[in-house]
Amino acid sequence: MGVPERTRGTRLGKAGKVAALAALVALTATGCSGEEILRFGWPESATVEAEKMRTFWTWAVIAALGVGAIVWGLIFWSAAFHRKKKHSTEALPRQFQYNVPLELFVVVLPVVMVCVLFFFTAVTEQSVLAEEEDPDVVVDVTGFQWNWEFSYPDYQTPDGQPVSTVGSSSEIPLLVVPANRVTQYNLESTDVIHSFWVPEFHFKRDVFPHPRKNNQDESFQTTIDKEGAFVGRCAELCGVYHAMMNFEVRALSPDKFDRYMELRTQNNPQTGEPYTAAEALATMQDEGCDAQLCSPVATTTSPFVTDRTARTASG
Ligand SMILES: [Cu+2]
């Protein structure tokens, strides 16, 4: 007997309509482009290394969706076609325990899946952490309570000191590097543990004081794949003003970077001192560099106001 033919038809039609509506809402309400869908929520990045991780992520999600589709299919199939029959006298459906081939299969298959995922994770990790023997630019990054210093051992000012940029409570330090070139960061702290984190690199690494312990790796390399400004932060709670330890990575085209370093290795005729980062960038702005790209002050973050005395309880 079962459900009368007409009622069943209406029910199926109703379920179909709800499913179609849900699909339509999913497609239109999320506002995702095709490229965004393939990113599967992975945020935009600024480096070649982060893009390698993104590729791995995309394939990992596709693999997970494949497994998901099989599992969902099996659940649906069991629920739809192996329901308890109305007039069945059996207490339980047919049982499958102690089926050795089946049990071997459900153990071996997940192990193989984990091995494949592990293999590609390790390959991607190796590739992201790989370092070239001869990077294009080396930056010595020094973290201290509570700011950053970036010095370039390969570039010297007229007084023989390495070109360096140091932040203060009124100035966010700018870490100027060339885009599309390999940059190496050597990390060191003068006091406690800090962490060098540029969210758009999708990478962070702790900054330890000397002497190093436990084979800490204090350097890494990136190739930034576009010009722009990217905020950097300390990601290791390092004391009272930890939250103020921000910096900005400014990636310039190699030509602009060369001009920047040309300036920074000279004395500024107006001050008689070597060009500071801000002075060099301001000069480049005068020479026609984009105002945003060559802004002498950080554009992604600003110094924190430390003065609390001027405030009142009402704000
Ligand atoms: Cu810190």
mmCIF file of C-alpha atoms and ligand atoms in Angstrom:
data_model
loop_
_atom_site.group_PDB
_atom_site.id
_atom_site.type_symbol
_atom_site.label_atom_id
_atom_site.label_comp_id
_atom_site.label_asym_id
_atom_site.label_seq_id
_atom_site.Cartn_x
_atom_site.Cartn_y
_atom_site.Cartn_z
ATOM 1 C CA MET A 1 0.000 0.000 0.000
ATOM 2 C CA GLY A 2 2.208 2.852 1.260
ATOM 3 C CA VAL A 3 1.695 6.528 0.560
ATOM 4 C CA PRO A 4 -0.914 7.269 -2.124
ATOM 5 C CA GLU A 5 0.676 8.090 -5.488
ATOM 6 C CA ARG A 6 -0.589 11.708 -5.592
ATOM 7 C CA THR A 7 0.655 12.659 -2.107
ATOM 8 C CA ARG A 8 4.065 11.171 -2.831
ATOM 9 C CA GLY A 9 4.309 13.194 -6.066
ATOM 10 C CA THR A 10 3.521 16.461 -4.253
ATOM 11 C CA ARG A 11 6.043 15.651 -1.523
ATOM 12 C CA LEU A 12 8.820 14.977 -4.005
ATOM 13 C CA GLY A 13 7.913 18.165 -5.885
ATOM 14 C CA LYS A 14 8.062 20.150 -2.646
ATOM 15 C CA ALA A 15 11.451 18.666 -1.681
ATOM 16 C CA GLY A 16 12.741 19.431 -5.174
ATOM 17 C CA LYS A 17 11.605 23.042 -4.925
ATOM 18 C CA VAL A 18 13.269 23.493 -1.510
ATOM 19 C CA ALA A 19 16.515 21.947 -2.824
ATOM 20 C CA ALA A 20 16.483 24.172 -5.920
ATOM 21 C CA LEU A 21 15.839 27.239 -3.767
ATOM 22 C CA ALA A 22 18.694 26.312 -1.392
ATOM 23 C CA ALA A 23 21.052 25.841 -4.350
ATOM 24 C CA LEU A 24 20.006 29.206 -5.799
ATOM 25 C CA VAL A 25 20.579 30.977 -2.468
ATOM 26 C CA ALA A 26 23.987 29.267 -2.072
ATOM 27 C CA LEU A 27 25.012 30.398 -5.554
ATOM 28 C CA THR A 28 23.797 33.985 -5.362
ATOM 29 C CA ALA A 29 23.971 34.975 -1.679
ATOM 30 C CA THR A 30 27.637 34.041 -1.180
ATOM 31 C CA GLY A 31 28.778 36.360 -4.000
ATOM 32 C CA CYS A 32 31.807 34.193 -4.789
ATOM 33 C CA SER A 33 33.612 34.355 -8.111
ATOM 34 C CA GLY A 34 34.910 31.181 -9.773
ATOM 35 C CA GLU A 35 38.438 31.917 -8.604
ATOM 36 C CA GLU A 36 37.223 32.521 -5.074
ATOM 37 C CA ILE A 37 35.353 29.223 -5.068
ATOM 38 C CA LEU A 38 38.551 27.357 -5.986
ATOM 39 C CA ARG A 39 40.361 29.157 -3.139
ATOM 40 C CA PHE A 40 37.893 27.468 -0.740
ATOM 41 C CA GLY A 41 38.173 30.301 1.773
ATOM 42 C CA TRP A 42 41.978 30.572 1.561
ATOM 43 C CA PRO A 43 42.811 34.270 2.017
ATOM 44 C CA GLU A 44 44.616 36.392 -0.586
ATOM 45 C CA SER A 45 48.373 36.321 -0.246
ATOM 46 C CA ALA A 46 51.430 38.247 -1.392
ATOM 47 C CA THR A 47 54.107 35.607 -1.897
ATOM 48 C CA VAL A 48 54.995 32.783 -4.257
ATOM 49 C CA GLU A 49 55.374 30.507 -1.211
ATOM 50 C CA ALA A 50 51.843 31.269 0.021
ATOM 51 C CA GLU A 51 50.520 30.442 -3.444
ATOM 52 C CA LYS A 52 52.151 26.999 -3.204
ATOM 53 C CA MET A 53 50.288 26.457 0.051
ATOM 54 C CA ARG A 54 47.088 27.641 -1.635
ATOM 55 C CA THR A 55 47.497 25.098 -4.441
ATOM 56 C CA PHE A 56 47.947 22.344 -1.873
ATOM 57 C CA TRP A 57 44.903 23.591 0.041
ATOM 58 C CA THR A 58 42.749 23.586 -3.112
ATOM 59 C CA TRP A 59 43.682 19.975 -3.935
ATOM 60 C CA ALA A 60 43.273 18.899 -0.299
ATOM 61 C CA VAL A 61 39.741 20.338 -0.247
ATOM 62 C CA ILE A 62 38.916 18.710 -3.584
ATOM 63 C CA ALA A 63 40.115 15.359 -2.173
ATOM 64 C CA ALA A 64 38.070 15.940 0.994
ATOM 65 C CA LEU A 65 34.991 16.797 -1.065
ATOM 66 C CA GLY A 66 35.512 13.617 -3.107
ATOM 67 C CA VAL A 67 35.601 11.537 0.069
ATOM 68 C CA GLY A 68 32.661 13.551 1.398
ATOM 69 C CA ALA A 69 30.625 12.888 -1.733
ATOM 70 C CA ILE A 70 31.170 9.131 -1.369
ATOM 71 C CA VAL A 71 30.262 9.210 2.343
ATOM 72 C CA TRP A 72 27.209 11.419 1.797
ATOM 73 C CA GLY A 73 26.179 9.163 -1.093
ATOM 74 C CA LEU A 74 26.442 6.043 1.076
ATOM 75 C CA ILE A 75 24.484 7.676 3.898
ATOM 76 C CA PHE A 76 21.778 8.819 1.499
ATOM 77 C CA TRP A 77 21.684 5.440 -0.228
ATOM 78 C CA SER A 78 21.329 3.583 3.095
ATOM 79 C CA ALA A 79 18.727 6.006 4.403
ATOM 80 C CA ALA A 80 16.697 6.048 1.200
ATOM 81 C CA PHE A 81 16.810 2.420 0.070
ATOM 82 C CA HIS A 82 17.435 0.437 3.233
ATOM 83 C CA ARG A 83 14.807 1.864 5.533
ATOM 84 C CA LYS A 84 12.936 -0.500 7.782
ATOM 85 C CA LYS A 85 10.154 -1.955 5.672
ATOM 86 C CA LYS A 86 6.670 -1.195 6.980
ATOM 87 C CA HIS A 87 5.564 -4.769 7.443
ATOM 88 C CA SER A 88 8.967 -6.340 7.896
ATOM 89 C CA THR A 89 9.183 -8.854 10.713
ATOM 90 C CA GLU A 90 12.990 -8.660 10.973
ATOM 91 C CA ALA A 91 14.256 -6.897 14.088
ATOM 92 C CA LEU A 92 17.560 -5.949 12.466
ATOM 93 C CA PRO A 93 18.721 -5.531 8.879
ATOM 94 C CA ARG A 94 21.271 -7.953 7.433
ATOM 95 C CA GLN A 95 24.518 -7.830 9.463
ATOM 96 C CA PHE A 96 28.026 -7.537 8.009
ATOM 97 C CA GLN A 97 30.416 -7.865 10.957
ATOM 98 C CA TYR A 98 33.514 -10.091 10.693
ATOM 99 C CA ASN A 99 33.707 -9.512 6.989
ATOM 100 C CA VAL A 100 37.513 -9.597 6.810
ATOM 101 C CA PRO A 101 37.996 -8.221 3.275
ATOM 102 C CA LEU A 102 35.612 -5.329 4.006
ATOM 103 C CA GLU A 103 37.298 -4.525 7.320
ATOM 104 C CA LEU A 104 40.749 -4.628 5.726
ATOM 105 C CA PHE A 105 39.475 -2.279 3.056
ATOM 106 C CA VAL A 106 38.115 0.293 5.555
ATOM 107 C CA VAL A 107 41.445 0.243 7.426
ATOM 108 C CA VAL A 108 43.777 0.280 4.436
ATOM 109 C CA LEU A 109 41.929 2.944 2.444
ATOM 110 C CA PRO A 110 42.084 5.692 5.149
ATOM 111 C CA VAL A 111 45.753 4.833 5.816
ATOM 112 C CA VAL A 112 46.495 5.297 2.105
ATOM 113 C CA MET A 113 44.577 8.609 2.126
ATOM 114 C CA VAL A 114 46.527 9.874 5.148
ATOM 115 C CA CYS A 115 49.816 8.838 3.498
ATOM 116 C CA VAL A 116 48.949 10.720 0.301
ATOM 117 C CA LEU A 117 47.969 13.850 2.251
ATOM 118 C CA PHE A 118 51.103 13.570 4.383
ATOM 119 C CA PHE A 119 53.291 13.208 1.302
ATOM 120 C CA PHE A 120 51.925 16.340 -0.372
ATOM 121 C CA THR A 121 52.028 18.257 2.946
ATOM 122 C CA ALA A 122 55.712 17.397 3.363
ATOM 123 C CA VAL A 123 56.509 18.264 -0.271
ATOM 124 C CA THR A 124 54.751 21.645 0.023
ATOM 125 C CA GLU A 125 56.408 22.393 3.354
ATOM 126 C CA GLN A 126 59.858 21.586 1.977
ATOM 127 C CA SER A 127 59.231 23.794 -1.002
ATOM 128 C CA VAL A 128 57.991 26.726 1.148
ATOM 129 C CA LEU A 129 60.942 26.448 3.537
ATOM 130 C CA ALA A 130 63.556 25.916 0.806
ATOM 131 C CA GLU A 131 66.287 28.558 0.809
ATOM 132 C CA GLU A 132 68.359 29.664 -2.130
ATOM 133 C CA GLU A 133 72.108 29.817 -1.626
ATOM 134 C CA ASP A 134 72.333 33.282 -3.023
ATOM 135 C CA PRO A 135 69.249 35.386 -2.207
ATOM 136 C CA ASP A 136 68.838 38.743 -3.960
ATOM 137 C CA VAL A 137 68.424 40.733 -0.752
ATOM 138 C CA VAL A 138 69.257 39.906 2.849
ATOM 139 C CA VAL A 139 67.552 41.699 5.723
ATOM 140 C CA ASP A 140 68.639 41.346 9.336
ATOM 141 C CA VAL A 141 65.448 41.633 11.358
ATOM 142 C CA THR A 142 65.920 42.561 15.013
ATOM 143 C CA GLY A 143 62.953 42.407 17.337
ATOM 144 C CA PHE A 144 63.155 44.194 20.665
ATOM 145 C CA GLN A 145 60.763 45.401 23.333
ATOM 146 C CA TRP A 146 58.796 46.885 21.603
ATOM 147 C CA ASN A 147 59.723 47.567 18.037
ATOM 148 C CA TRP A 148 61.684 46.338 15.034
ATOM 149 C CA GLU A 149 64.908 47.176 13.284
ATOM 150 C CA PHE A 150 65.561 46.138 9.688
ATOM 151 C CA SER A 151 69.117 46.365 8.459
ATOM 152 C CA TYR A 152 70.565 45.441 5.094
ATOM 153 C CA PRO A 153 74.116 44.089 5.515
ATOM 154 C CA ASP A 154 74.814 44.345 1.766
ATOM 155 C CA TYR A 155 74.123 48.084 1.593
ATOM 156 C CA GLN A 156 76.214 50.669 3.383
ATOM 157 C CA THR A 157 75.750 54.344 4.147
ATOM 158 C CA PRO A 158 78.644 56.752 3.440
ATOM 159 C CA ASP A 159 79.762 56.412 7.075
ATOM 160 C CA GLY A 160 80.224 52.662 6.611
ATOM 161 C CA GLN A 161 77.177 51.509 8.600
ATOM 162 C CA PRO A 162 74.660 49.063 7.149
ATOM 163 C CA VAL A 163 71.493 50.740 5.863
ATOM 164 C CA SER A 164 68.938 50.321 8.600
ATOM 165 C CA THR A 165 65.419 51.331 9.560
ATOM 166 C CA VAL A 166 64.253 51.329 13.147
ATOM 167 C CA GLY A 167 60.771 52.001 14.437
ATOM 168 C CA SER A 168 59.821 54.289 17.273
ATOM 169 C CA SER A 169 56.636 54.969 19.190
ATOM 170 C CA SER A 170 55.794 57.695 16.689
ATOM 171 C CA GLU A 171 56.961 55.922 13.511
ATOM 172 C CA ILE A 172 56.105 52.514 12.095
ATOM 173 C CA PRO A 173 59.265 50.959 10.613
ATOM 174 C CA LEU A 174 59.079 50.261 6.877
ATOM 175 C CA LEU A 175 60.679 47.064 5.629
ATOM 176 C CA VAL A 176 61.324 47.915 1.992
ATOM 177 C CA VAL A 177 62.030 44.889 -0.210
ATOM 178 C CA PRO A 178 61.961 44.196 -3.944
ATOM 179 C CA ALA A 179 58.976 42.391 -5.478
ATOM 180 C CA ASN A 180 59.672 39.310 -7.639
ATOM 181 C CA ARG A 181 63.069 38.818 -6.012
ATOM 182 C CA VAL A 182 64.204 36.371 -3.347
ATOM 183 C CA THR A 183 64.496 38.090 0.028
ATOM 184 C CA GLN A 184 66.061 36.436 3.042
ATOM 185 C CA TYR A 185 65.096 37.457 6.562
ATOM 186 C CA ASN A 186 67.535 36.684 9.386
ATOM 187 C CA LEU A 187 65.683 36.950 12.654
ATOM 188 C CA GLU A 188 67.145 37.875 16.008
ATOM 189 C CA SER A 189 65.845 39.279 19.274
ATOM 190 C CA THR A 190 67.783 41.371 21.744
ATOM 191 C CA ASP A 191 65.608 40.478 24.710
ATOM 192 C CA VAL A 192 62.608 38.139 24.855
ATOM 193 C CA ILE A 193 60.938 35.938 22.234
ATOM 194 C CA HIS A 194 59.066 37.859 19.535
ATOM 195 C CA SER A 195 57.507 36.558 16.345
ATOM 196 C CA PHE A 196 57.816 37.981 12.854
ATOM 197 C CA TRP A 197 54.445 37.726 11.188
ATOM 198 C CA VAL A 198 53.195 39.211 7.943
ATOM 199 C CA PRO A 199 49.646 37.864 7.575
ATOM 200 C CA GLU A 200 49.769 38.152 3.779
ATOM 201 C CA PHE A 201 52.878 35.945 3.665
ATOM 202 C CA HIS A 202 50.782 33.271 5.418
ATOM 203 C CA PHE A 203 53.938 32.640 7.366
ATOM 204 C CA LYS A 204 55.344 33.537 10.732
ATOM 205 C CA ARG A 205 58.458 32.616 12.603
ATOM 206 C CA ASP A 206 59.517 33.148 16.192
ATOM 207 C CA VAL A 207 62.343 35.604 16.801
ATOM 208 C CA PHE A 208 64.650 34.256 19.512
ATOM 209 C CA PRO A 209 67.408 35.890 21.504
ATOM 210 C CA HIS A 210 70.940 34.471 21.312
ATOM 211 C CA PRO A 211 72.286 31.963 22.111
ATOM 212 C CA ARG A 212 70.046 29.753 20.023
ATOM 213 C CA LYS A 213 68.842 26.457 21.336
ATOM 214 C CA ASN A 214 67.358 23.297 19.864
ATOM 215 C CA ASN A 215 68.500 23.945 16.284
ATOM 216 C CA GLN A 216 66.184 26.921 15.870
ATOM 217 C CA ASP A 217 66.029 28.034 12.284
ATOM 218 C CA GLU A 218 66.441 31.786 12.359
ATOM 219 C CA SER A 219 66.041 32.580 8.697
ATOM 220 C CA PHE A 220 63.552 32.166 5.897
ATOM 221 C CA GLN A 221 63.074 33.441 2.363
ATOM 222 C CA THR A 222 60.126 34.777 0.412
ATOM 223 C CA THR A 223 59.455 36.059 -3.061
ATOM 224 C CA ILE A 224 56.727 38.686 -2.949
ATOM 225 C CA ASP A 225 54.732 38.477 -6.165
ATOM 226 C CA LYS A 226 53.310 42.012 -6.357
ATOM 227 C CA GLU A 227 54.065 45.581 -5.405
ATOM 228 C CA GLY A 228 52.231 46.864 -2.360
ATOM 229 C CA ALA A 229 52.148 47.436 1.362
ATOM 230 C CA PHE A 230 51.559 44.577 3.790
ATOM 231 C CA VAL A 231 51.157 44.937 7.511
ATOM 232 C CA GLY A 232 53.476 43.004 9.813
ATOM 233 C CA ARG A 233 52.973 42.238 13.484
ATOM 234 C CA CYS A 234 54.675 40.685 16.442
ATOM 235 C CA ALA A 235 52.817 37.423 17.047
ATOM 236 C CA GLU A 236 54.375 36.395 20.365
ATOM 237 C CA LEU A 237 53.168 38.046 23.548
ATOM 238 C CA CYS A 238 56.347 39.878 24.557
ATOM 239 C CA GLY A 239 55.339 42.360 27.223
ATOM 240 C CA VAL A 240 53.247 45.424 27.918
ATOM 241 C CA TYR A 241 53.448 47.016 24.449
ATOM 242 C CA HIS A 242 53.427 43.779 22.441
ATOM 243 C CA ALA A 243 50.351 44.958 20.548
ATOM 244 C CA MET A 244 52.272 48.015 19.316
ATOM 245 C CA MET A 245 55.011 46.018 17.598
ATOM 246 C CA ASN A 246 53.710 46.597 14.108
ATOM 247 C CA PHE A 247 55.690 47.184 10.951
ATOM 248 C CA GLU A 248 54.980 47.445 7.264
ATOM 249 C CA VAL A 249 56.500 45.501 4.392
ATOM 250 C CA ARG A 250 56.716 47.713 1.328
ATOM 251 C CA ALA A 251 57.357 45.700 -1.830
ATOM 252 C CA LEU A 252 58.633 47.854 -4.686
ATOM 253 C CA SER A 253 59.522 46.815 -8.230
ATOM 254 C CA PRO A 254 63.249 45.936 -8.514
ATOM 255 C CA ASP A 255 63.910 49.280 -10.309
ATOM 256 C CA LYS A 256 62.273 51.241 -7.529
ATOM 257 C CA PHE A 257 64.033 49.176 -4.886
ATOM 258 C CA ASP A 258 67.382 49.909 -6.545
ATOM 259 C CA ARG A 259 66.573 53.633 -6.551
ATOM 260 C CA TYR A 260 65.531 53.397 -2.891
ATOM 261 C CA MET A 261 68.841 51.784 -1.968
ATOM 262 C CA GLU A 262 70.746 54.259 -4.123
ATOM 263 C CA LEU A 263 69.251 57.035 -1.995
ATOM 264 C CA ARG A 264 69.708 55.263 1.310
ATOM 265 C CA THR A 265 73.395 54.713 0.644
ATOM 266 C CA GLN A 266 73.904 58.468 0.095
ATOM 267 C CA ASN A 267 73.795 61.482 2.340
ATOM 268 C CA ASN A 268 70.712 63.655 2.067
ATOM 269 C CA PRO A 269 72.065 67.072 0.986
ATOM 270 C CA GLN A 270 69.414 68.757 3.124
ATOM 271 C CA THR A 271 70.431 67.099 6.374
ATOM 272 C CA GLY A 272 74.003 66.011 5.682
ATOM 273 C CA GLU A 273 73.014 62.620 7.114
ATOM 274 C CA PRO A 274 72.220 59.407 5.212
ATOM 275 C CA TYR A 275 68.678 59.355 3.790
ATOM 276 C CA THR A 276 66.167 57.808 6.172
ATOM 277 C CA ALA A 277 63.547 55.418 4.803
ATOM 278 C CA ALA A 278 60.924 58.186 4.924
ATOM 279 C CA GLU A 279 63.196 60.721 3.194
ATOM 280 C CA ALA A 280 64.164 58.268 0.458
ATOM 281 C CA LEU A 281 60.509 57.384 -0.214
ATOM 282 C CA ALA A 282 59.448 61.060 -0.160
ATOM 283 C CA THR A 283 62.194 61.818 -2.708
ATOM 284 C CA MET A 284 60.931 58.967 -4.894
ATOM 285 C CA GLN A 285 57.410 60.391 -4.644
ATOM 286 C CA ASP A 286 58.794 63.708 -5.945
ATOM 287 C CA GLU A 287 60.385 61.757 -8.783
ATOM 288 C CA GLY A 288 56.986 60.386 -9.781
ATOM 289 C CA CYS A 289 56.544 57.231 -7.739
ATOM 290 C CA ASP A 290 52.940 56.504 -6.829
ATOM 291 C CA ALA A 291 51.978 58.424 -3.670
ATOM 292 C CA GLN A 292 50.564 55.337 -1.971
ATOM 293 C CA LEU A 293 53.350 52.954 -2.967
ATOM 294 C CA CYS A 294 56.124 55.383 -1.995
ATOM 295 C CA SER A 295 54.359 56.839 1.031
ATOM 296 C CA PRO A 296 56.987 57.877 3.592
ATOM 297 C CA VAL A 297 54.725 56.694 6.394
ATOM 298 C CA ALA A 298 53.051 53.332 6.876
ATOM 299 C CA THR A 299 49.710 52.970 5.096
ATOM 300 C CA THR A 300 48.533 49.683 6.611
ATOM 301 C CA THR A 301 48.889 50.540 10.281
ATOM 302 C CA SER A 302 49.594 53.550 12.426
ATOM 303 C CA PRO A 303 51.483 54.180 15.659
ATOM 304 C CA PHE A 304 49.466 53.484 18.778
ATOM 305 C CA VAL A 305 48.699 56.417 20.967
ATOM 306 C CA THR A 306 50.401 55.609 24.256
ATOM 307 C CA ASP A 307 49.336 58.779 25.978
ATOM 308 C CA ARG A 308 46.550 57.838 28.362
ATOM 309 C CA THR A 309 46.734 60.937 30.544
ATOM 310 C CA ALA A 310 44.737 63.074 28.150
ATOM 311 C CA ARG A 311 41.816 60.690 28.344
ATOM 312 C CA THR A 312 38.974 60.874 30.771
ATOM 313 C CA ALA A 313 36.745 58.146 32.051
ATOM 314 C CA SER A 314 34.059 59.240 29.608
ATOM 315 C CA GLY A 315 36.495 58.924 26.745
HETATM 316 CU CU CU B 1 57.235 41.242 20.309
#
